[in-house]
Amino acid sequence: MKSDKLVIKLSELDNVAVVPHAKGLQIGTALENGITVQEYVPMGHKVAIKDISRGESITRYGQKIAIANEVIKAGQWVNEHKISLPVPPDLDSLSYEKLPVKKARALNGYTFDGYKNADGSVGTKNLLAISNSVQCVAGLTEYVVKKIKKELLPKYPNVDGVVGLNHSYGCGIAIDAPAAIVPIRTLKNIALNPNFGGHALVIGLGCEKLRPESIVNNASDDTSIFYMQSEANEGFMAIVDDVMKLAEKHLGTLNKRKREPCPASDLVVGMQCGGSDAFSGITANPAAGFAADLIVRAGGSVMFSEVTEVRDAIHLLIPRAADIEVAEALKREMLWYDNYLKLGQADRSANTSPGNKRGGLSTIVEKALGSIIKSGTSPIVDVLAPGEKIRKKGLNFAATPASDFVCGTLQLASGMNMHVFMTGRGTPYGLAEVPVIKVSSNTVLSKRWHDLIDLDAGQIATGEKTIEEMGWELFKMILAVASGKMKVAADKLELHNDLVLFNPGPLT
Ligand code: CA
């Protein structure tokens, strides 16, 4: 891909190409093979490079992304009004034939400075986490978090910060409904995130359905749970004082943690994209995929997620399953989500946002093909149901909704210690719990948002960098950020999103 290219074609089979230039493609521009541009095509959008008849497939990445609703002449703009969505791959008819995989060369010698935990996990931050068992106490949590930051943190220089894990769950819920397992295990596993050192403190109200004991790791430790309704305290300030005392105990323990060299195999990187555009699948996601392969070669773990952005490319992922159990688990998660959407009388086309479409992503199929590239090329070794803790090193599929903050929350529960987030349209997304490296898919965005974007993968489209170079750059950035040697934009500005639980169960 060169900067002087008027359009980017990804496969010889493609009948459309993407416009890389910020100014778009003007009427009358001459393309290769004697094609003249018939109408203005904006940046990131697709131009037909062959005549396409009505009912014919629109092909990008060598795959069918849509069906033409009308005759589209070479040189015309291919937008969502001229095409319709093909049917998704039928899960029942997908059989498992393992793709022959070349054994990847091990990558040795890469380390980062992390915080080792008793359970074998490694933190990239040293944080005091204050969780709670119900939204009722969210105000108390916020109050004490502010007070701890101001009054206690300066006394514990080895502690990087304090985070309140407020959420909307805990009461008014059908706690025995089968689907309640998702939010409950998410809260339990978030408290175990490597960045909290096994010392999360949980505030309960007292009368809620979800018991703090069920979301805290060590319920017998009387410093890990506090009940606001405890009769021992008179008045709010007495309650606050008690929480502050408990917090101080945890801070004392956390303050003893020190960064030490850890192999790159201790990385657990959650990959996600949001606010994608047509470049995401050409620049940022392929660079992330290359970095994902490097992490796996180094013995580390990578998670990719977002079921609705995987569903239409599942036929490409099943052959990458390490064994038949993983293939079946992939299908199981797709089927679960198909049914979940059906219950809400929605389908997968609900995924693409107006911003995606303005950015040139016309259908969920096109979005999915660009999205799965961030998983790289490694075999998929395990599939995690929403909120489950990671069990195996290597490439994992962690099933989550594609919604940015819900996916991020679930990946936190699965145990990520680094987050990489690709965006084309731009989002200020960040998490207080783990560092989030934001990678832009195009240079226009990274220039406009120079203080919000950490890495510009748009250089791949302009020809300044190759996917490999950008992938290595991202890998090294992950190690630097994980070591605390580099601060991501979201942390510098303290732009942090709320935790948003995935609750597929009923409220009462
Ligand atoms: Ca997302």
Short mmCIF file of C-alpha atoms and ligand atoms in Angstrom, two decimals:
data_model
loop_
_atom_site.label_atom_id
_atom_site.label_comp_id
_atom_site.label_asym_id
_atom_site.label_seq_id
_atom_site.Cartn_x
_atom_site.Cartn_y
_atom_site.Cartn_z
CA MET A 1 0.00 0.00 0.00
CA LYS A 2 1.57 3.25 -1.14
CA SER A 3 0.58 6.78 -0.29
CA ASP A 4 0.11 7.64 -3.95
CA LYS A 5 -2.51 4.92 -4.36
CA LEU A 6 -5.93 6.29 -5.16
CA VAL A 7 -7.68 3.20 -3.84
CA ILE A 8 -6.76 0.19 -1.68
CA LYS A 9 -7.75 -3.27 -2.88
CA LEU A 10 -7.13 -6.11 -0.43
CA SER A 11 -7.70 -9.21 -2.56
CA GLU A 12 -7.67 -10.03 -6.27
CA LEU A 13 -11.21 -11.35 -5.80
CA ASP A 14 -12.52 -7.97 -4.64
CA ASN A 15 -14.90 -5.94 -6.78
CA VAL A 16 -14.64 -2.90 -4.51
CA ALA A 17 -11.68 -0.85 -3.24
CA VAL A 18 -11.37 1.62 -0.36
CA VAL A 19 -10.52 5.32 -0.75
CA PRO A 20 -7.56 6.21 1.51
CA HIS A 21 -7.34 9.96 0.95
CA ALA A 22 -8.86 12.50 3.31
CA LYS A 23 -10.34 14.46 0.42
CA GLY A 24 -12.08 11.39 -1.02
CA LEU A 25 -12.27 10.54 -4.68
CA GLN A 26 -13.54 13.22 -7.08
CA ILE A 27 -15.78 12.67 -10.11
CA GLY A 28 -13.75 12.10 -13.25
CA THR A 29 -10.65 10.73 -11.48
CA ALA A 30 -9.03 8.04 -13.63
CA LEU A 31 -8.38 4.75 -11.82
CA GLU A 32 -6.51 1.67 -13.08
CA ASN A 33 -7.96 -0.45 -15.90
CA GLY A 34 -9.61 2.53 -17.58
CA ILE A 35 -12.14 3.09 -14.80
CA THR A 36 -13.36 6.66 -14.29
CA VAL A 37 -14.91 7.72 -10.99
CA GLN A 38 -18.65 8.33 -11.61
CA GLU A 39 -19.61 10.03 -8.36
CA TYR A 40 -17.85 11.52 -5.34
CA VAL A 41 -16.67 8.80 -2.91
CA PRO A 42 -15.71 9.93 0.64
CA MET A 43 -12.61 8.77 2.51
CA GLY A 44 -12.90 5.25 3.87
CA HIS A 45 -15.75 4.40 1.53
CA LYS A 46 -15.83 1.87 -1.28
CA VAL A 47 -15.72 2.43 -5.01
CA ALA A 48 -16.76 -0.33 -7.45
CA ILE A 49 -13.79 -1.45 -9.53
CA LYS A 50 -15.88 -3.82 -11.64
CA ASP A 51 -19.42 -3.62 -12.99
CA ILE A 52 -21.67 -5.34 -10.45
CA SER A 53 -25.08 -6.67 -11.41
CA ARG A 54 -28.17 -6.72 -9.20
CA GLY A 55 -28.04 -9.69 -6.80
CA GLU A 56 -24.29 -10.12 -7.25
CA SER A 57 -21.96 -10.34 -4.23
CA ILE A 58 -19.93 -7.36 -3.09
CA THR A 59 -16.49 -8.77 -2.29
CA ARG A 60 -13.91 -7.25 0.07
CA TYR A 61 -11.07 -9.12 1.84
CA GLY A 62 -11.87 -11.82 -0.78
CA GLN A 63 -15.13 -12.46 1.13
CA LYS A 64 -18.77 -11.67 0.46
CA ILE A 65 -19.69 -8.61 2.53
CA ALA A 66 -23.04 -7.75 0.92
CA ILE A 67 -25.38 -8.28 -2.03
CA ALA A 68 -26.01 -5.55 -4.62
CA ASN A 69 -29.61 -4.28 -4.61
CA GLU A 70 -29.14 -2.53 -7.93
CA VAL A 71 -26.74 -2.42 -10.84
CA ILE A 72 -23.53 -0.73 -9.72
CA LYS A 73 -21.16 0.41 -12.46
CA ALA A 74 -17.38 0.46 -12.07
CA GLY A 75 -16.45 3.88 -10.67
CA GLN A 76 -19.63 4.27 -8.61
CA TRP A 77 -19.85 4.65 -4.83
CA VAL A 78 -20.87 1.42 -3.06
CA ASN A 79 -22.78 2.58 0.02
CA GLU A 80 -25.29 0.94 2.35
CA HIS A 81 -28.27 2.17 0.30
CA LYS A 82 -27.25 0.07 -2.68
CA ILE A 83 -26.60 -3.19 -0.88
CA SER A 84 -28.20 -5.65 1.54
CA LEU A 85 -26.93 -8.02 4.21
CA PRO A 86 -26.20 -11.65 3.30
CA VAL A 87 -27.39 -14.43 5.63
CA PRO A 88 -24.89 -15.30 8.40
CA PRO A 89 -22.96 -18.60 8.27
CA ASP A 90 -25.26 -21.43 9.42
CA LEU A 91 -23.80 -22.75 12.69
CA ASP A 92 -25.23 -26.27 12.23
CA SER A 93 -23.61 -26.77 8.86
CA LEU A 94 -20.16 -25.57 9.98
CA SER A 95 -17.96 -28.60 10.44
CA TYR A 96 -14.58 -28.48 12.11
CA GLU A 97 -11.63 -28.95 9.85
CA LYS A 98 -8.50 -27.78 11.52
CA LEU A 99 -6.37 -25.38 9.54
CA PRO A 100 -2.82 -26.67 9.26
CA VAL A 101 -0.78 -24.35 11.47
CA LYS A 102 2.91 -23.68 11.17
CA LYS A 103 4.51 -23.91 14.58
CA ALA A 104 5.31 -20.29 15.43
CA ARG A 105 8.86 -19.53 16.46
CA ALA A 106 9.13 -18.77 20.18
CA LEU A 107 9.98 -15.18 20.96
CA ASN A 108 12.36 -14.95 23.90
CA GLY A 109 13.96 -12.20 25.92
CA TYR A 110 11.10 -9.68 26.16
CA THR A 111 10.17 -8.57 29.66
CA PHE A 112 8.23 -5.90 31.50
CA ASP A 113 8.32 -4.66 35.07
CA GLY A 114 5.15 -5.84 36.76
CA TYR A 115 3.70 -6.58 40.18
CA LYS A 116 3.75 -10.32 40.92
CA ASN A 117 0.72 -11.76 42.71
CA ALA A 118 0.36 -14.81 44.92
CA ASP A 119 -1.95 -16.51 42.38
CA GLY A 120 0.71 -16.30 39.64
CA SER A 121 -0.87 -13.37 37.82
CA VAL A 122 1.04 -10.12 37.27
CA GLY A 123 -0.27 -6.58 37.64
CA THR A 124 0.66 -3.63 35.46
CA LYS A 125 -0.64 -1.16 38.06
CA ASN A 126 -0.76 -1.34 41.84
CA LEU A 127 -4.29 -0.25 42.72
CA LEU A 128 -6.55 -0.37 45.74
CA ALA A 129 -9.94 -1.48 44.41
CA ILE A 130 -13.10 -0.75 46.34
CA SER A 131 -15.90 -2.87 44.98
CA ASN A 132 -19.45 -3.07 46.20
CA SER A 133 -22.31 -5.53 46.21
CA VAL A 134 -25.03 -3.07 45.29
CA GLN A 135 -25.51 0.29 43.57
CA CYS A 136 -27.14 1.70 46.75
CA VAL A 137 -23.68 2.33 48.25
CA ALA A 138 -22.18 3.91 45.12
CA GLY A 139 -22.26 7.34 46.75
CA LEU A 140 -20.29 6.10 49.77
CA THR A 141 -17.77 4.43 47.47
CA GLU A 142 -17.23 7.64 45.52
CA TYR A 143 -16.98 9.64 48.71
CA VAL A 144 -14.29 7.44 50.24
CA VAL A 145 -12.35 7.08 46.98
CA LYS A 146 -11.99 10.88 46.84
CA LYS A 147 -11.03 11.05 50.50
CA ILE A 148 -8.47 8.23 50.17
CA LYS A 149 -6.89 9.94 47.15
CA LYS A 150 -6.53 13.16 49.07
CA GLU A 151 -5.63 11.98 52.56
CA LEU A 152 -4.14 8.48 52.39
CA LEU A 153 -2.49 7.89 49.00
CA PRO A 154 0.34 10.40 49.56
CA LYS A 155 1.46 8.22 52.50
CA TYR A 156 1.73 5.09 50.30
CA PRO A 157 4.01 6.03 47.41
CA ASN A 158 4.11 2.51 45.91
CA VAL A 159 0.36 2.45 45.39
CA ASP A 160 -0.59 3.87 41.98
CA GLY A 161 -4.16 4.79 42.83
CA VAL A 162 -7.55 3.83 44.19
CA VAL A 163 -10.51 2.84 42.04
CA GLY A 164 -14.17 2.51 42.95
CA LEU A 165 -15.81 -0.40 41.15
CA ASN A 166 -19.35 0.98 41.13
CA HIS A 167 -21.96 -0.83 39.06
CA SER A 168 -25.73 -1.03 38.63
CA TYR A 169 -26.28 -4.57 39.95
CA GLY A 170 -27.00 -6.07 43.36
CA CYS A 171 -30.68 -5.64 44.23
CA GLY A 172 -33.99 -5.65 42.41
CA ILE A 173 -32.63 -8.59 40.48
CA ALA A 174 -33.80 -12.16 39.85
CA ILE A 175 -30.73 -13.60 41.48
CA ASP A 176 -31.72 -17.24 40.90
CA ALA A 177 -32.31 -16.77 37.17
CA PRO A 178 -29.73 -18.80 35.21
CA ALA A 179 -28.45 -15.68 33.45
CA ALA A 180 -27.59 -14.02 36.79
CA ILE A 181 -24.39 -16.03 36.76
CA VAL A 182 -22.96 -13.58 34.21
CA PRO A 183 -23.01 -10.35 36.28
CA ILE A 184 -22.20 -12.20 39.52
CA ARG A 185 -19.10 -13.96 38.23
CA THR A 186 -18.07 -10.74 36.47
CA LEU A 187 -18.05 -8.84 39.78
CA LYS A 188 -16.28 -11.70 41.57
CA ASN A 189 -13.61 -12.01 38.89
CA ILE A 190 -13.07 -8.26 38.50
CA ALA A 191 -12.15 -8.13 42.19
CA LEU A 192 -9.47 -10.71 41.31
CA ASN A 193 -7.98 -8.61 38.49
CA PRO A 194 -4.15 -8.78 38.71
CA ASN A 195 -3.91 -5.00 39.16
CA PHE A 196 -5.59 -5.19 42.58
CA GLY A 197 -3.06 -7.59 44.09
CA GLY A 198 -5.73 -9.85 45.58
CA HIS A 199 -6.80 -7.14 48.03
CA ALA A 200 -10.10 -5.72 46.81
CA LEU A 201 -12.29 -4.29 49.55
CA VAL A 202 -16.05 -4.78 49.16
CA ILE A 203 -18.67 -2.42 50.55
CA GLY A 204 -22.14 -3.87 51.07
CA LEU A 205 -25.30 -2.18 52.21
CA GLY A 206 -26.69 -5.07 54.26
CA CYS A 207 -30.14 -5.86 52.91
CA GLU A 208 -29.29 -6.48 49.24
CA LYS A 209 -29.82 -9.72 47.36
CA LEU A 210 -26.23 -10.06 46.16
CA ARG A 211 -24.11 -10.82 49.22
CA PRO A 212 -20.63 -9.26 49.43
CA GLU A 213 -19.36 -12.69 50.53
CA SER A 214 -20.20 -14.06 47.10
CA ILE A 215 -18.02 -11.55 45.24
CA VAL A 216 -15.01 -11.33 47.47
CA ASN A 217 -12.09 -13.66 47.20
CA ASN A 218 -11.36 -14.13 50.86
CA ALA A 219 -14.62 -13.67 52.76
CA SER A 220 -13.11 -14.96 56.02
CA ASP A 221 -10.68 -12.04 56.06
CA ASP A 222 -12.57 -9.44 58.12
CA THR A 223 -10.74 -6.57 56.42
CA SER A 224 -12.26 -7.28 53.02
CA ILE A 225 -15.99 -6.65 53.65
CA PHE A 226 -17.74 -3.65 55.14
CA TYR A 227 -21.50 -3.33 55.73
CA MET A 228 -22.88 0.19 55.62
CA GLN A 229 -25.95 -0.81 57.69
CA SER A 230 -23.79 -2.11 60.53
CA GLU A 231 -25.35 -0.88 63.77
CA ALA A 232 -21.97 0.02 65.20
CA ASN A 233 -21.81 3.30 63.32
CA GLU A 234 -23.77 6.44 64.09
CA GLY A 235 -23.87 8.92 61.28
CA PHE A 236 -22.25 8.99 57.86
CA MET A 237 -18.84 10.27 59.01
CA ALA A 238 -18.46 7.32 61.41
CA ILE A 239 -19.16 5.01 58.47
CA VAL A 240 -16.59 6.84 56.36
CA ASP A 241 -13.99 6.60 59.14
CA ASP A 242 -14.47 2.84 59.36
CA VAL A 243 -13.98 2.38 55.61
CA MET A 244 -10.91 4.62 55.74
CA LYS A 245 -9.41 2.41 58.46
CA LEU A 246 -9.99 -0.72 56.39
CA ALA A 247 -8.59 1.01 53.31
CA GLU A 248 -5.47 1.94 55.24
CA LYS A 249 -4.85 -1.72 56.11
CA HIS A 250 -5.06 -2.68 52.44
CA LEU A 251 -2.88 0.25 51.39
CA GLY A 252 -0.22 -0.91 53.85
CA THR A 253 -0.11 -4.34 52.20
CA LEU A 254 -0.28 -2.98 48.66
CA ASN A 255 2.51 -0.51 49.41
CA LYS A 256 4.89 -3.45 49.87
CA ARG A 257 4.40 -4.50 46.24
CA LYS A 258 7.29 -3.51 43.96
CA ARG A 259 7.74 -3.78 40.23
CA GLU A 260 10.08 -6.57 39.18
CA PRO A 261 11.10 -7.95 35.78
CA CYS A 262 8.52 -10.40 34.42
CA PRO A 263 8.58 -12.29 31.12
CA ALA A 264 6.25 -11.11 28.35
CA SER A 265 4.44 -14.42 28.91
CA ASP A 266 2.78 -12.77 31.95
CA LEU A 267 0.91 -10.35 29.67
CA VAL A 268 -2.83 -10.81 29.34
CA VAL A 269 -3.85 -8.37 26.64
CA GLY A 270 -7.49 -7.62 25.85
CA MET A 271 -7.97 -6.49 22.27
CA GLN A 272 -11.01 -4.44 21.36
CA CYS A 273 -12.18 -1.94 18.78
CA GLY A 274 -14.79 0.78 18.88
CA GLY A 275 -15.87 3.58 16.60
CA SER A 276 -14.44 1.61 13.69
CA ASP A 277 -14.13 2.80 10.11
CA ALA A 278 -13.18 1.17 6.83
CA PHE A 279 -9.48 1.62 7.68
CA SER A 280 -9.75 -0.36 10.92
CA GLY A 281 -9.47 -3.61 8.98
CA ILE A 282 -6.56 -2.34 6.85
CA THR A 283 -4.35 -0.61 9.42
CA ALA A 284 -5.07 -0.71 13.18
CA ASN A 285 -6.55 -4.20 13.44
CA PRO A 286 -3.88 -5.91 11.29
CA ALA A 287 -1.16 -4.16 13.37
CA ALA A 288 -2.92 -5.35 16.55
CA GLY A 289 -3.12 -8.85 15.04
CA PHE A 290 0.60 -8.83 14.34
CA ALA A 291 1.27 -7.71 17.94
CA ALA A 292 -1.13 -10.43 19.16
CA ASP A 293 0.96 -13.04 17.35
CA LEU A 294 4.13 -11.65 18.95
CA ILE A 295 2.57 -11.88 22.42
CA VAL A 296 1.45 -15.46 21.81
CA ARG A 297 4.94 -16.35 20.47
CA ALA A 298 6.36 -14.87 23.68
CA GLY A 299 4.13 -17.24 25.65
CA GLY A 300 1.62 -14.58 26.71
CA SER A 301 -2.14 -14.38 26.47
CA VAL A 302 -4.37 -12.40 24.16
CA MET A 303 -8.16 -12.11 24.29
CA PHE A 304 -10.37 -11.00 21.47
CA SER A 305 -14.10 -10.61 21.95
CA GLU A 306 -17.22 -8.90 20.59
CA VAL A 307 -19.55 -11.72 19.49
CA THR A 308 -21.60 -9.65 17.02
CA GLU A 309 -18.39 -8.66 15.25
CA VAL A 310 -17.23 -12.24 15.03
CA ARG A 311 -20.49 -13.95 14.13
CA ASP A 312 -20.32 -13.21 10.40
CA ALA A 313 -16.72 -14.36 10.18
CA ILE A 314 -17.15 -17.48 12.32
CA HIS A 315 -16.48 -19.74 9.31
CA LEU A 316 -12.96 -18.26 9.23
CA LEU A 317 -12.41 -18.78 12.98
CA ILE A 318 -13.70 -22.35 13.44
CA PRO A 319 -10.74 -23.81 11.46
CA ARG A 320 -8.40 -21.90 13.80
CA ALA A 321 -9.77 -23.65 16.92
CA ALA A 322 -7.02 -25.70 18.57
CA ASP A 323 -9.34 -28.72 18.90
CA ILE A 324 -12.94 -29.82 18.44
CA GLU A 325 -13.93 -28.71 21.98
CA VAL A 326 -12.81 -25.16 21.23
CA ALA A 327 -14.66 -25.24 17.89
CA GLU A 328 -17.84 -26.40 19.65
CA ALA A 329 -17.41 -23.74 22.34
CA LEU A 330 -17.11 -21.05 19.66
CA LYS A 331 -20.37 -22.24 18.10
CA ARG A 332 -22.00 -22.44 21.55
CA GLU A 333 -21.24 -18.77 22.26
CA MET A 334 -22.46 -17.69 18.80
CA LEU A 335 -25.70 -19.64 19.26
CA TRP A 336 -26.23 -18.22 22.75
CA TYR A 337 -25.92 -14.71 21.33
CA ASP A 338 -28.16 -15.45 18.33
CA ASN A 339 -30.87 -16.48 20.81
CA TYR A 340 -30.20 -13.50 23.08
CA LEU A 341 -30.67 -11.13 20.14
CA LYS A 342 -33.77 -13.01 19.00
CA LEU A 343 -35.36 -12.60 22.45
CA GLY A 344 -34.86 -8.85 22.13
CA GLN A 345 -36.28 -9.00 18.59
CA ALA A 346 -33.01 -7.70 17.19
CA ASP A 347 -30.50 -9.15 14.81
CA ARG A 348 -26.81 -8.67 14.16
CA SER A 349 -27.42 -5.77 11.77
CA ALA A 350 -28.18 -3.72 14.92
CA ASN A 351 -24.42 -3.63 15.51
CA THR A 352 -23.22 -1.17 12.88
CA SER A 353 -23.57 2.40 14.14
CA PRO A 354 -24.26 5.55 12.11
CA GLY A 355 -20.59 6.47 12.70
CA ASN A 356 -19.42 3.13 11.30
CA LYS A 357 -21.48 3.78 8.17
CA ARG A 358 -20.19 7.33 7.78
CA GLY A 359 -16.70 5.85 8.11
CA GLY A 360 -17.39 3.56 5.18
CA LEU A 361 -18.36 0.34 7.00
CA SER A 362 -21.59 -0.52 5.24
CA THR A 363 -22.48 -3.86 6.83
CA ILE A 364 -21.75 -5.96 9.90
CA VAL A 365 -20.12 -8.54 7.63
CA GLU A 366 -17.59 -5.98 6.42
CA LYS A 367 -17.08 -4.85 10.00
CA ALA A 368 -16.60 -8.44 11.23
CA LEU A 369 -14.03 -9.30 8.56
CA GLY A 370 -12.03 -6.24 9.55
CA SER A 371 -12.55 -6.88 13.24
CA ILE A 372 -11.28 -10.47 13.53
CA ILE A 373 -7.94 -9.49 11.99
CA LYS A 374 -6.92 -8.20 15.43
CA SER A 375 -6.81 -11.81 16.65
CA GLY A 376 -3.73 -12.41 14.50
CA THR A 377 -3.09 -15.88 13.12
CA SER A 378 -2.53 -18.07 16.19
CA PRO A 379 -4.72 -21.05 16.99
CA ILE A 380 -7.59 -20.30 19.40
CA VAL A 381 -6.79 -22.30 22.55
CA ASP A 382 -9.87 -21.58 24.66
CA VAL A 383 -13.28 -19.90 24.71
CA LEU A 384 -14.46 -17.97 27.77
CA ALA A 385 -18.14 -17.41 28.47
CA PRO A 386 -18.87 -13.77 29.48
CA GLY A 387 -16.94 -12.85 32.64
CA GLU A 388 -15.08 -16.15 33.04
CA LYS A 389 -11.49 -16.03 34.19
CA ILE A 390 -8.80 -16.89 31.66
CA ARG A 391 -7.51 -20.46 32.02
CA LYS A 392 -4.97 -20.95 29.26
CA LYS A 393 -2.11 -18.96 27.82
CA GLY A 394 -2.26 -18.19 24.12
CA LEU A 395 -5.07 -16.74 22.00
CA ASN A 396 -8.46 -16.85 23.74
CA PHE A 397 -11.89 -15.90 22.49
CA ALA A 398 -13.64 -14.16 25.39
CA ALA A 399 -17.32 -13.94 24.44
CA THR A 400 -18.69 -10.45 25.15
CA PRO A 401 -21.06 -7.95 23.59
CA ALA A 402 -19.27 -5.52 21.25
CA SER A 403 -20.36 -2.49 23.33
CA ASP A 404 -17.03 -0.91 24.31
CA PHE A 405 -17.50 -0.49 28.08
CA VAL A 406 -19.35 -3.82 28.48
CA CYS A 407 -16.60 -5.65 26.59
CA GLY A 408 -13.90 -3.84 28.60
CA THR A 409 -15.65 -4.70 31.88
CA LEU A 410 -15.87 -8.39 30.94
CA GLN A 411 -12.24 -8.52 29.77
CA LEU A 412 -11.24 -7.02 33.14
CA ALA A 413 -13.09 -9.90 34.79
CA SER A 414 -11.30 -12.38 32.54
CA GLY A 415 -8.05 -11.02 33.95
CA MET A 416 -6.56 -8.68 31.37
CA ASN A 417 -3.63 -6.60 32.60
CA MET A 418 -3.31 -4.55 29.39
CA HIS A 419 -5.97 -3.29 26.99
CA VAL A 420 -5.44 -2.30 23.37
CA PHE A 421 -8.26 -0.37 21.72
CA MET A 422 -8.48 0.40 18.02
CA THR A 423 -10.60 3.27 16.77
CA GLY A 424 -11.23 4.98 13.45
CA ARG A 425 -13.98 7.47 14.22
CA GLY A 426 -12.40 8.31 17.59
CA THR A 427 -13.45 7.69 21.19
CA PRO A 428 -11.91 8.94 24.45
CA TYR A 429 -12.43 5.43 25.95
CA GLY A 430 -10.28 4.59 28.94
CA LEU A 431 -10.37 2.43 32.06
CA ALA A 432 -9.01 3.30 35.50
CA GLU A 433 -8.35 -0.39 36.23
CA VAL A 434 -5.88 -1.18 33.42
CA PRO A 435 -3.95 0.94 30.93
CA VAL A 436 -5.74 1.32 27.60
CA ILE A 437 -3.53 1.95 24.55
CA LYS A 438 -5.59 3.67 21.89
CA VAL A 439 -4.59 3.01 18.30
CA SER A 440 -6.06 5.11 15.50
CA SER A 441 -6.80 3.52 12.16
CA ASN A 442 -6.19 6.73 10.21
CA THR A 443 -3.77 9.63 10.46
CA VAL A 444 -6.48 12.29 10.13
CA LEU A 445 -7.87 11.20 13.51
CA SER A 446 -4.49 10.87 15.23
CA LYS A 447 -3.58 14.42 14.13
CA ARG A 448 -6.88 15.92 15.22
CA TRP A 449 -6.78 14.01 18.52
CA HIS A 450 -3.03 14.19 19.05
CA ASP A 451 -3.43 14.12 22.85
CA LEU A 452 -6.02 11.30 22.95
CA ILE A 453 -4.49 8.73 20.60
CA ASP A 454 -1.39 6.75 21.64
CA LEU A 455 -0.39 5.21 18.32
CA ASP A 456 -1.18 6.11 14.71
CA ALA A 457 -1.64 2.98 12.61
CA GLY A 458 -2.87 5.22 9.78
CA GLN A 459 0.77 5.33 8.74
CA ILE A 460 0.15 1.89 7.22
CA ALA A 461 -2.41 3.33 4.77
CA THR A 462 -0.17 6.24 3.86
CA GLY A 463 2.72 3.85 3.19
CA GLU A 464 5.05 5.24 5.87
CA LYS A 465 5.03 2.00 7.88
CA THR A 466 4.31 -1.65 7.19
CA ILE A 467 1.91 -3.75 9.24
CA GLU A 468 4.92 -5.61 10.68
CA GLU A 469 6.68 -2.40 11.74
CA MET A 470 3.53 -1.04 13.34
CA GLY A 471 2.86 -4.40 15.03
CA TRP A 472 6.33 -4.39 16.60
CA GLU A 473 5.87 -0.78 17.68
CA LEU A 474 2.61 -1.69 19.39
CA PHE A 475 4.19 -4.76 21.06
CA LYS A 476 7.02 -2.64 22.46
CA MET A 477 4.55 0.03 23.56
CA ILE A 478 2.54 -2.63 25.42
CA LEU A 479 5.71 -3.65 27.31
CA ALA A 480 6.62 -0.03 28.11
CA VAL A 481 3.12 0.81 29.35
CA ALA A 482 2.87 -2.45 31.32
CA SER A 483 6.16 -1.47 33.01
CA GLY A 484 4.81 1.92 34.05
CA LYS A 485 7.50 3.60 31.92
CA MET A 486 4.98 5.14 29.58
CA LYS A 487 1.58 6.62 30.44
CA VAL A 488 -1.31 6.25 28.01
CA ALA A 489 -3.33 9.31 26.97
CA ALA A 490 -6.44 8.21 28.88
CA ASP A 491 -4.40 7.93 32.12
CA LYS A 492 -2.61 11.26 31.63
CA LEU A 493 -5.98 12.96 31.26
CA GLU A 494 -7.76 10.62 33.70
CA LEU A 495 -10.46 9.83 31.17
CA HIS A 496 -12.00 6.69 32.59
CA ASN A 497 -15.26 5.01 31.69
CA ASP A 498 -17.66 3.41 34.13
CA LEU A 499 -17.79 -0.32 34.56
CA VAL A 500 -20.89 -1.57 32.77
CA LEU A 501 -22.01 -5.08 33.65
CA PHE A 502 -23.53 -7.40 31.10
CA ASN A 503 -26.77 -8.52 32.70
CA PRO A 504 -28.77 -10.77 30.39
CA GLY A 505 -31.07 -11.70 33.33
CA PRO A 506 -34.36 -10.12 34.41
CA LEU A 507 -34.81 -7.31 36.93
CA THR A 508 -37.59 -7.50 39.50
CA CA B 1 -16.27 -2.57 20.91
#
